[in-house]
Coordinates of C-alpha atoms and ligand atoms in Angstrom, one line a residue:
M27 CA 0.0 0.0 0.0
K28 CA 1.2 3.4 -0.9
E29 CA 1.5 5.6 2.2
K30 CA -0.2 9.0 1.8
K31 CA 2.2 11.9 2.3
R32 CA 1.0 15.1 3.8
G33 CA 0.5 17.9 1.2
F34 CA 1.9 21.4 1.4
I35 CA 0.4 24.9 1.2
L36 CA 1.5 26.8 -1.9
I37 CA 1.3 30.6 -1.6
M38 CA 2.2 32.6 -4.6
T39 CA 2.4 36.3 -3.8
A40 CA 2.2 38.7 -6.7
P41 CA 1.0 42.2 -7.3
S42 CA -2.4 42.5 -9.1
G43 CA -1.8 41.8 -12.8
G44 CA 1.3 39.7 -11.9
G45 CA -0.1 36.5 -13.4
K46 CA -0.9 34.7 -10.2
G47 CA -4.4 33.6 -11.4
V48 CA -3.1 32.2 -14.6
L49 CA -0.3 30.3 -12.9
S50 CA -2.7 28.8 -10.3
R51 CA -5.0 27.7 -13.0
H52 CA -2.1 26.2 -15.0
L53 CA -1.0 24.1 -12.0
M54 CA -4.5 22.8 -11.4
E55 CA -5.0 22.0 -15.0
T56 CA -1.7 20.2 -15.6
M57 CA -0.9 18.6 -12.3
D58 CA -2.7 16.0 -10.2
G59 CA -3.1 16.3 -6.4
I60 CA -3.2 20.1 -6.2
R61 CA -6.3 22.1 -5.4
F62 CA -7.5 25.6 -4.7
S63 CA -8.6 26.6 -1.2
V64 CA -12.1 28.0 -1.2
S65 CA -12.2 31.1 1.1
T66 CA -15.1 32.3 3.2
T67 CA -16.1 35.9 2.6
T68 CA -18.7 38.5 3.6
R69 CA -18.8 40.2 0.3
A70 CA -21.8 39.9 -2.0
K71 CA -21.8 37.2 -4.6
R72 CA -21.0 38.4 -8.1
P73 CA -22.9 37.2 -11.1
G74 CA -21.7 33.8 -12.1
E75 CA -20.1 33.0 -8.8
V76 CA -21.0 29.7 -7.2
E77 CA -21.3 29.0 -3.5
G78 CA -18.5 26.6 -2.5
V79 CA -16.7 27.0 -5.8
H80 CA -15.5 30.6 -5.7
Y81 CA -16.2 31.3 -2.1
Y82 CA -18.4 30.4 0.8
F83 CA -20.6 33.4 1.3
V84 CA -21.6 34.3 4.8
G85 CA -23.0 37.3 6.8
K86 CA -20.8 39.5 9.0
E87 CA -22.2 37.9 12.2
T88 CA -21.3 34.4 11.0
F89 CA -17.8 35.6 10.0
A90 CA -17.3 37.2 13.5
E91 CA -18.5 34.0 15.1
M92 CA -16.0 32.0 13.0
I93 CA -13.2 34.3 14.1
R94 CA -14.1 33.8 17.8
E95 CA -14.2 30.0 17.2
Q96 CA -10.7 30.3 15.6
A97 CA -12.1 28.6 12.5
F98 CA -9.7 30.6 10.3
V99 CA -6.0 30.0 9.9
E100 CA -5.8 33.5 8.6
W101 CA -8.3 36.3 7.8
A102 CA -8.2 39.8 6.5
E103 CA -10.3 42.8 5.6
V104 CA -9.9 43.8 2.0
F105 CA -11.8 46.8 0.6
G106 CA -14.3 46.7 3.5
N107 CA -15.1 43.0 3.1
F108 CA -13.8 40.1 5.2
Y109 CA -12.0 37.0 3.8
G110 CA -10.7 34.0 5.6
T111 CA -9.2 30.6 5.1
S112 CA -10.9 27.7 6.9
R113 CA -8.4 25.9 9.2
R114 CA -10.4 22.6 9.1
A115 CA -10.8 22.4 5.3
L116 CA -7.1 23.2 4.9
L117 CA -6.0 20.5 7.3
D118 CA -8.3 17.9 5.8
H119 CA -6.8 18.5 2.3
L120 CA -3.2 18.4 3.6
E121 CA -3.9 15.2 5.5
A122 CA -5.5 13.6 2.5
G123 CA -2.1 14.3 0.7
Q124 CA -3.3 17.1 -1.4
D125 CA -1.3 20.3 -2.1
V126 CA -3.4 23.4 -1.6
I127 CA -3.0 26.8 -3.3
L128 CA -4.0 29.8 -1.2
D129 CA -4.8 33.1 -2.9
I130 CA -3.7 35.4 -0.2
D131 CA -1.3 38.4 0.1
W132 CA 2.0 38.6 2.0
Q133 CA 0.1 39.5 5.2
G134 CA -2.0 36.4 5.0
A135 CA 1.1 34.4 4.1
R136 CA 2.8 35.6 7.3
Q137 CA -0.2 34.5 9.4
V138 CA -0.3 31.0 7.9
R139 CA 3.5 30.6 8.1
A140 CA 3.5 31.5 11.8
Q141 CA 0.9 28.8 12.6
M142 CA 2.0 26.1 10.2
P143 CA 5.7 26.8 9.5
G144 CA 6.6 23.4 8.0
D145 CA 3.6 23.4 5.6
V146 CA 4.1 26.6 3.6
V147 CA 5.9 26.9 0.3
Q148 CA 5.9 30.6 -0.6
V149 CA 6.7 31.8 -4.1
A150 CA 7.2 35.4 -5.0
I151 CA 5.9 36.1 -8.6
I152 CA 7.8 39.1 -9.9
P153 CA 6.8 41.1 -13.0
P154 CA 9.8 41.7 -15.3
S155 CA 9.6 45.5 -14.8
R156 CA 7.4 48.3 -13.5
E157 CA 6.5 49.3 -17.1
A158 CA 5.5 45.7 -18.0
L159 CA 3.2 45.5 -15.0
Q160 CA 1.6 48.8 -15.8
R161 CA 1.1 47.8 -19.4
R162 CA -0.6 44.5 -18.4
L163 CA -3.0 46.3 -16.1
V164 CA -3.8 48.8 -18.9
L165 CA -4.2 46.0 -21.5
R166 CA -6.4 44.0 -19.1
G167 CA -8.9 46.9 -19.4
Q168 CA -10.6 46.1 -16.1
D169 CA -9.7 49.3 -14.3
A170 CA -9.9 53.0 -14.6
L171 CA -6.6 54.9 -14.7
E172 CA -6.8 56.0 -11.1
V173 CA -7.5 52.4 -10.0
I174 CA -4.4 51.3 -11.9
E175 CA -2.3 53.9 -10.1
K176 CA -3.6 52.6 -6.8
R177 CA -2.7 49.0 -7.9
M178 CA 0.8 50.1 -8.9
A179 CA 1.3 51.6 -5.4
L180 CA 0.0 48.4 -3.8
A181 CA 2.3 46.5 -6.1
E182 CA 5.3 48.2 -4.7
V183 CA 4.3 47.2 -1.1
E184 CA 3.6 43.6 -2.2
L185 CA 7.0 43.3 -4.0
S186 CA 8.9 44.8 -1.1
H187 CA 8.2 41.5 0.8
W188 CA 9.9 39.3 -1.8
E189 CA 12.5 38.2 0.8
E190 CA 9.9 36.4 2.8
A191 CA 9.4 33.9 0.0
D192 CA 11.2 30.6 -0.5
Y193 CA 11.3 30.9 -4.3
G194 CA 11.3 33.7 -6.8
V195 CA 9.8 33.5 -10.3
I196 CA 10.2 36.3 -12.8
N197 CA 7.1 36.3 -14.9
D198 CA 8.4 37.6 -18.2
R199 CA 7.3 34.9 -20.6
L200 CA 4.2 33.1 -19.3
E201 CA 5.1 29.7 -20.6
L202 CA 8.5 29.8 -18.9
A203 CA 6.9 31.0 -15.6
C204 CA 4.4 28.1 -15.8
G205 CA 7.3 25.7 -16.1
D206 CA 9.0 27.3 -13.2
V207 CA 6.1 26.9 -10.8
E208 CA 5.6 23.3 -12.0
A209 CA 9.2 22.7 -11.2
I210 CA 8.8 24.1 -7.7
V211 CA 5.8 21.9 -7.0
R212 CA 7.7 18.8 -8.2
A213 CA 10.8 19.6 -6.2
E214 CA 8.8 20.3 -3.0
R215 CA 7.0 16.9 -3.5
L216 CA 10.4 15.2 -3.6
K217 CA 11.7 16.8 -0.4
R218 CA 13.2 14.0 1.6
A219 CA 10.9 14.7 4.6
R220 CA 7.8 14.5 2.4
M221 CA 9.0 11.3 0.8
A222 CA 10.1 9.7 4.1
E223 CA 7.1 7.4 4.6
R224 CA 7.3 6.0 1.1
I225 CA 11.1 5.6 1.2
K226 CA 11.0 3.9 4.6
Q227 CA 8.6 1.2 3.1
V228 CA 11.0 0.5 0.3
V229 CA 14.2 0.6 2.3
G230 CA 12.5 -1.5 5.0
S231 CA 12.0 -4.3 2.5
F232 CA 15.7 -4.7 1.9
Ligands
5GP302 P1 -12.3 39.4 -4.6 O1 -13.3 40.0 -3.8 O2 -11.9 40.2 -5.8 O3 -12.6 38.0 -5.0 O4 -10.9 39.3 -3.8 C1 -10.4 40.4 -3.2 C2 -9.0 40.1 -2.6 O5 -9.2 39.3 -1.4 C3 -8.0 39.4 -3.5 O6 -6.8 40.2 -3.4 C4 -7.8 38.1 -2.8 O7 -6.5 37.6 -2.9 C5 -8.2 38.4 -1.4 N1 -8.6 37.1 -0.7 C6 -9.5 36.2 -1.1 N2 -9.7 35.2 -0.3 C7 -8.9 35.5 0.8 C8 -8.6 34.9 2.1 O8 -9.1 33.8 2.4 N3 -7.7 35.5 2.9 C9 -7.1 36.7 2.5 N4 -6.2 37.2 3.4 N5 -7.3 37.3 1.4 C10 -8.2 36.7 0.5

């Protein structure tokens, strides 16, 4: 019987427009055993969003109650709404041997790391230049010019924390960056500590 190894938590930090969404989707489409953590939020559901797929949508009271019960491994207020990562669901996935991608910023990453230091693999996704990031945000066409300026200021803050990450990927050409994050997941899965149970079984038979 193959022993299940514990999964790890993959946190890719990137400024808005940095390509984090595409890289996460790429990993989930091309690799087995990796999934996205569904957060709980108090914000209103947007058209097309599905309960339990995009988020678990709850009221402020319920969210506050969940904080009191320590149901979140990390939570944050973003643009007036609350977002949190469920501790139980996260642990269940890790114990089932799945790797879990969390879409949280450097502050959330710090909280998770503090509580589960051995479980976090943090990757800083870095745009190739300031101009390239600005161009991507403009081309994406989602935001007004003043919103783009705000995102650029936030980008500076997010990027200033790059030294807290375990790995760095410069997202210049998307297909190369996809290969880089895949390589990180593969290498992390092969860490001796994560392979220990399976290796012991084989070595024990000698
Ligand atoms: P949106 O409302 O556009 O879906 O997400 C807004 C922001 O909240 C994004 O930057 C996203 O990364 C962040 N976010 C989503 N879920 C969580 C979470 O569970 N914890 C934290 N800290 N941030 C989250």
